[in-house]
Short mmCIF file of C-alpha atoms in Angstrom, two decimals:
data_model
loop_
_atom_site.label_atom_id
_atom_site.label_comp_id
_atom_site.label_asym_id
_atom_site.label_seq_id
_atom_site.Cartn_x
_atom_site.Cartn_y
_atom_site.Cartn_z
CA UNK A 101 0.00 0.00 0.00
CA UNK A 102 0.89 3.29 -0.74
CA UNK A 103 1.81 6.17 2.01
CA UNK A 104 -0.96 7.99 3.15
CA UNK A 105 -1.41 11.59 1.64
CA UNK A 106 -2.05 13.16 4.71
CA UNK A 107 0.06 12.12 7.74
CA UNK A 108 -2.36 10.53 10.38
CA UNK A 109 -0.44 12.13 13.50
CA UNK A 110 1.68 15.36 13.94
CA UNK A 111 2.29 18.29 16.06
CA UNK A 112 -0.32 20.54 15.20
CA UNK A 113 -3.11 17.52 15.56
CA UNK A 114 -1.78 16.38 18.60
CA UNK A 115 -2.03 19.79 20.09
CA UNK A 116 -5.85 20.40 19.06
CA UNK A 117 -6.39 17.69 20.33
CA UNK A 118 -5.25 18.10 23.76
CA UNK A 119 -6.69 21.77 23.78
CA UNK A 120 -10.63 19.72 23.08
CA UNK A 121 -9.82 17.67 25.40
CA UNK A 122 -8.43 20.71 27.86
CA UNK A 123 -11.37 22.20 27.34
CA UNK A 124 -13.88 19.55 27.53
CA UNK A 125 -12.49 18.35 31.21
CA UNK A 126 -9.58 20.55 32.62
CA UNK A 127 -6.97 18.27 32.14
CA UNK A 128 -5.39 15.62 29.43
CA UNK A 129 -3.36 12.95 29.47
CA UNK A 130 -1.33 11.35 26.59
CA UNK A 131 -3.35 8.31 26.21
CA UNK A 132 -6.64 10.18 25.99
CA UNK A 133 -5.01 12.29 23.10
CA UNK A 134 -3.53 9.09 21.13
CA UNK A 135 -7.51 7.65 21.37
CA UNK A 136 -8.80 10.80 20.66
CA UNK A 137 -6.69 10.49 17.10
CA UNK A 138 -7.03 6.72 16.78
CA UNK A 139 -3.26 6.05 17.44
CA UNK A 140 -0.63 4.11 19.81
CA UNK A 141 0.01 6.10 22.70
CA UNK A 142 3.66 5.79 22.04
CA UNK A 143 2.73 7.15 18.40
CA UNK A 144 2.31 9.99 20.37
CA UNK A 145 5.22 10.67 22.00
CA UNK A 146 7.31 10.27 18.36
CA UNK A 147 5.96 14.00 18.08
CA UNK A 148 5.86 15.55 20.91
CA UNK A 149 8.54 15.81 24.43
CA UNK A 150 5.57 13.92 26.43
CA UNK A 151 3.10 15.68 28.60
CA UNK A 152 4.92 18.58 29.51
CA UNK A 153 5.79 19.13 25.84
CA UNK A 154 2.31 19.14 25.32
CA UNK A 155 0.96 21.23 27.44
CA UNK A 156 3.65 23.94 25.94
CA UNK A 157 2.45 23.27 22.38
CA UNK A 158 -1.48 24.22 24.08
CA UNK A 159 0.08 27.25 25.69
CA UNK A 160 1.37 28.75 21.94
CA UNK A 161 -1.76 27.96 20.42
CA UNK A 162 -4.09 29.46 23.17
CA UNK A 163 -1.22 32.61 23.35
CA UNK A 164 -0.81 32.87 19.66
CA UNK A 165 -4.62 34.63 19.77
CA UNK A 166 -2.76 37.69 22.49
CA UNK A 167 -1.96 40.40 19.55
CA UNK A 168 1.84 41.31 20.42
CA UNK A 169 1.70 44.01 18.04
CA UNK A 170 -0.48 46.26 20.73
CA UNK A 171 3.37 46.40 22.60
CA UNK A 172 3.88 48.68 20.03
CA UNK A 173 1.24 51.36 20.50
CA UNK A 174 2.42 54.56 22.27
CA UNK A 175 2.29 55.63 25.05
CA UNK A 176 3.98 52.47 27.08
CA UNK A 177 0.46 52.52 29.27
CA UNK A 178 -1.62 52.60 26.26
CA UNK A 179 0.18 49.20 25.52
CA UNK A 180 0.20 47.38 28.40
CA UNK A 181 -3.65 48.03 28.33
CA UNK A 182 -3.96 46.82 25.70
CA UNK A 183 -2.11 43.76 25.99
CA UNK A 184 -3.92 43.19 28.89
CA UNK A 185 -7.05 43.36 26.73
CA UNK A 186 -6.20 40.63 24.03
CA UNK A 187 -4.45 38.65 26.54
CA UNK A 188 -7.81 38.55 28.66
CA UNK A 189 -9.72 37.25 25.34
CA UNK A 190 -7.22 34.44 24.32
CA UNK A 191 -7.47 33.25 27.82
CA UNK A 192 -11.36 33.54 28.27
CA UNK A 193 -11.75 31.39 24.70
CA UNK A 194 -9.77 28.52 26.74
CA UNK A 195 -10.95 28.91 30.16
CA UNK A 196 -10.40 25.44 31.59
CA UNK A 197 -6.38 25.68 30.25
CA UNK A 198 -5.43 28.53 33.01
CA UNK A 199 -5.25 26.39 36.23
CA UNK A 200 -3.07 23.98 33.78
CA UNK A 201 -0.80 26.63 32.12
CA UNK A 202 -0.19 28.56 35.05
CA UNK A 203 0.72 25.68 36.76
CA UNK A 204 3.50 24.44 34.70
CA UNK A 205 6.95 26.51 33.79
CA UNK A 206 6.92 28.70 30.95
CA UNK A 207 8.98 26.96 28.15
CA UNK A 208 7.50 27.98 25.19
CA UNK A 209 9.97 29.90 22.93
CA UNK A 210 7.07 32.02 21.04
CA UNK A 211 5.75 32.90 24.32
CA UNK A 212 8.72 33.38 25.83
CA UNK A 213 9.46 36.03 23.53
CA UNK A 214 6.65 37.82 24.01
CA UNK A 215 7.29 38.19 27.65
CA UNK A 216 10.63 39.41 26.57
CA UNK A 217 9.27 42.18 24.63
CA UNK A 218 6.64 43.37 27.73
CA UNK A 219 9.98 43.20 29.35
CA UNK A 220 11.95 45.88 27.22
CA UNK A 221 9.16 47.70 26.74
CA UNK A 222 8.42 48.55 30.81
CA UNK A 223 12.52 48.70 30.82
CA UNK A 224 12.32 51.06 27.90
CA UNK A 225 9.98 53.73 29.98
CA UNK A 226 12.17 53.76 33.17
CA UNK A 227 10.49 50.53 35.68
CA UNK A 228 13.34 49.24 37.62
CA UNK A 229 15.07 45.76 36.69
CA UNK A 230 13.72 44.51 40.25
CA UNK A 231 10.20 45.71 39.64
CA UNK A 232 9.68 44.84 35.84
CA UNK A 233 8.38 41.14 36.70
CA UNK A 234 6.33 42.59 39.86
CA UNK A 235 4.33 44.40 37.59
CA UNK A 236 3.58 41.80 34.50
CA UNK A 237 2.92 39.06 37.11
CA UNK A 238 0.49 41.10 39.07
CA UNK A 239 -1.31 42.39 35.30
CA UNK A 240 -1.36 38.34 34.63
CA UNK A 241 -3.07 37.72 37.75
CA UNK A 242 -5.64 40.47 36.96
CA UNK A 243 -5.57 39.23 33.40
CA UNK A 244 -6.50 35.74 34.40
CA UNK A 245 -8.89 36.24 37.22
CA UNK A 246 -10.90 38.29 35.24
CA UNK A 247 -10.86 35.33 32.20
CA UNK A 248 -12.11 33.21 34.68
CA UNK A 249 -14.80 35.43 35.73
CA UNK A 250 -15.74 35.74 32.30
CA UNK A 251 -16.47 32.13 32.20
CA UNK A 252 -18.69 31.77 35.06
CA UNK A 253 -22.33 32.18 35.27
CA UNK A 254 -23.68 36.21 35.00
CA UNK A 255 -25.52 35.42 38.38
CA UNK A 256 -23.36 33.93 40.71
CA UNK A 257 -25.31 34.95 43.45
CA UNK A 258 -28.42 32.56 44.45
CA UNK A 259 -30.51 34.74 46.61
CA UNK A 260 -32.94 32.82 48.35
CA UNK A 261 -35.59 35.81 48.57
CA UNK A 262 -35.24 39.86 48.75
CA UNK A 263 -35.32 39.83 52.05
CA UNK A 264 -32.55 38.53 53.78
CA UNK A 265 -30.15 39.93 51.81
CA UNK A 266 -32.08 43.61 50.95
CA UNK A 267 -29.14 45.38 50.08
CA UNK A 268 -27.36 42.90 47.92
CA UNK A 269 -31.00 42.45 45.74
CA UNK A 270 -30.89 45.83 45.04
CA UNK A 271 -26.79 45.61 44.24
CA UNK A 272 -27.35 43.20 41.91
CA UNK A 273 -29.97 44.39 40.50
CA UNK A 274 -28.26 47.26 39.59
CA UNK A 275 -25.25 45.93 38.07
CA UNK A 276 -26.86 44.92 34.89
CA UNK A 277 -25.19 43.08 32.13
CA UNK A 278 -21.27 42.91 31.62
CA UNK A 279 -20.54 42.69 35.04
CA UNK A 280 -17.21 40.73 34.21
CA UNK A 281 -16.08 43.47 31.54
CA UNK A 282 -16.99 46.08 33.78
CA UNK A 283 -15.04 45.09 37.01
CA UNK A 284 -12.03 43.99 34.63
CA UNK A 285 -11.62 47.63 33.23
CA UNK A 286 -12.14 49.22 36.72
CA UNK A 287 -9.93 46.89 37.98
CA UNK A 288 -7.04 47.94 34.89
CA UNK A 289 -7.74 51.59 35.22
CA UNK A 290 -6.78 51.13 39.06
CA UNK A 291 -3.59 48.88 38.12
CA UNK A 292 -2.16 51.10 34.98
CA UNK A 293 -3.13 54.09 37.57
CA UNK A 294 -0.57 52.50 40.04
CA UNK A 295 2.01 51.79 37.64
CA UNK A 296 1.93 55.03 36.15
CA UNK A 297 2.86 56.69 40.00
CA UNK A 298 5.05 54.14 40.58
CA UNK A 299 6.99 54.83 37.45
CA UNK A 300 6.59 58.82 38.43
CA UNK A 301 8.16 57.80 42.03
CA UNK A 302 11.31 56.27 39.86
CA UNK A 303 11.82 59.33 37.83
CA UNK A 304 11.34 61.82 41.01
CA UNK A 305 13.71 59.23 42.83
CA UNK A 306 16.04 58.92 39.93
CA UNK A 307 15.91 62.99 39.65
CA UNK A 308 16.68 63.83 43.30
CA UNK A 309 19.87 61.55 43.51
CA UNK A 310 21.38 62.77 40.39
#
């Protein structure tokens, strides 16, 4: 028999594969994939560096939807905003892969160099070596709290009447739609507010010991 046309197994499979799986149940493992695809588990692992390699192909794909270019809009806060923003959305389309991603060590090189670039760029503006990581690991946790909020149900309050809880009917009430989108952006504005005095603080402090 001839070779097939199409090869039955290969990165780029494997890795959809795992991300259905990710986020059908939370988690994967190799032999669920290699069903999944009608393969030998150790078909698999001809492809891929095992689980952890896996789970590092899932992180570019779910990451390649984050628009780098927006760490190119000026000024620096206008770009870590909006970072933020289209990091948020690549996250919220994959909910069930954050507890697994953020979990396991960042080796992905693709991803890696996007970090590196959030890196230069808060560098670039005058953030301190020892606060650069402070700040894009606090924005992730933002980031990804607020991807997980967007997956959870609009009410997430169960009431059992109006009056128990008078106060928190009427709160509720009045929050109307979007809650998630509206308590991520107050929750930015308050961060890139921060950031911005913090970065002041540097240049006063760099300033006054010149």
């Amino acid at each position: 028999m001839g070779r097939p046309r199409t090869a039955l197994l290969d990165r780029e499979r494997i890795t959809a594969t795992a991300l259905e799986l990710i986020d059908e149940q939370g988690e994967f493992s190799v032999p669920q994939v290699a069903r999944r695809l009608g393969v030998q588990t150790g078909s698999v692992y001809h492809h891929v560096d095992g689980r952890g390699g896996i789970i590092e192909l899932v992180r570019e794909r779910v990451c390649a939807a984050i628009d780098s270019a927006t760490l190119d809009v000026e000024p620096w806060d206008a770009a870590m905003t909006a970072w933020a923003r289209s990091y948020r959305a690549a996250f919220a389309a994959h909910p069930q892969a954050i507890p697994l991603l953020t979990t396991s060590p960042v080796r992905a090189p693709k991803v890696l160099a996007q970090y590196e670039r959030a890196v230069r760029l808060l560098l670039g503006v005058g953030f301190a070596m020892s606060e650069v990581m402070t700040v894009i690991t606090a924005l992730e946790n933002l980031v990804l709290g607020s991807a997980l909020d967007l997956a959870a149900p609009e009410t997430m309050w169960e009431l059992p009447d109006d009056t128990t809880t008078p106060r928190l009917t009427e709160a509720l009430a009045a929050v109307g739609p979007g809650r998630a989108d509206a308590a991520f952006e107050l929750a930015l504005g308050a961060f890139m507010g921060h950031c911005r005095a913090l970065l002041d603080a540097e240049d006063a402090s760099s300033r006054s010991g010149a």
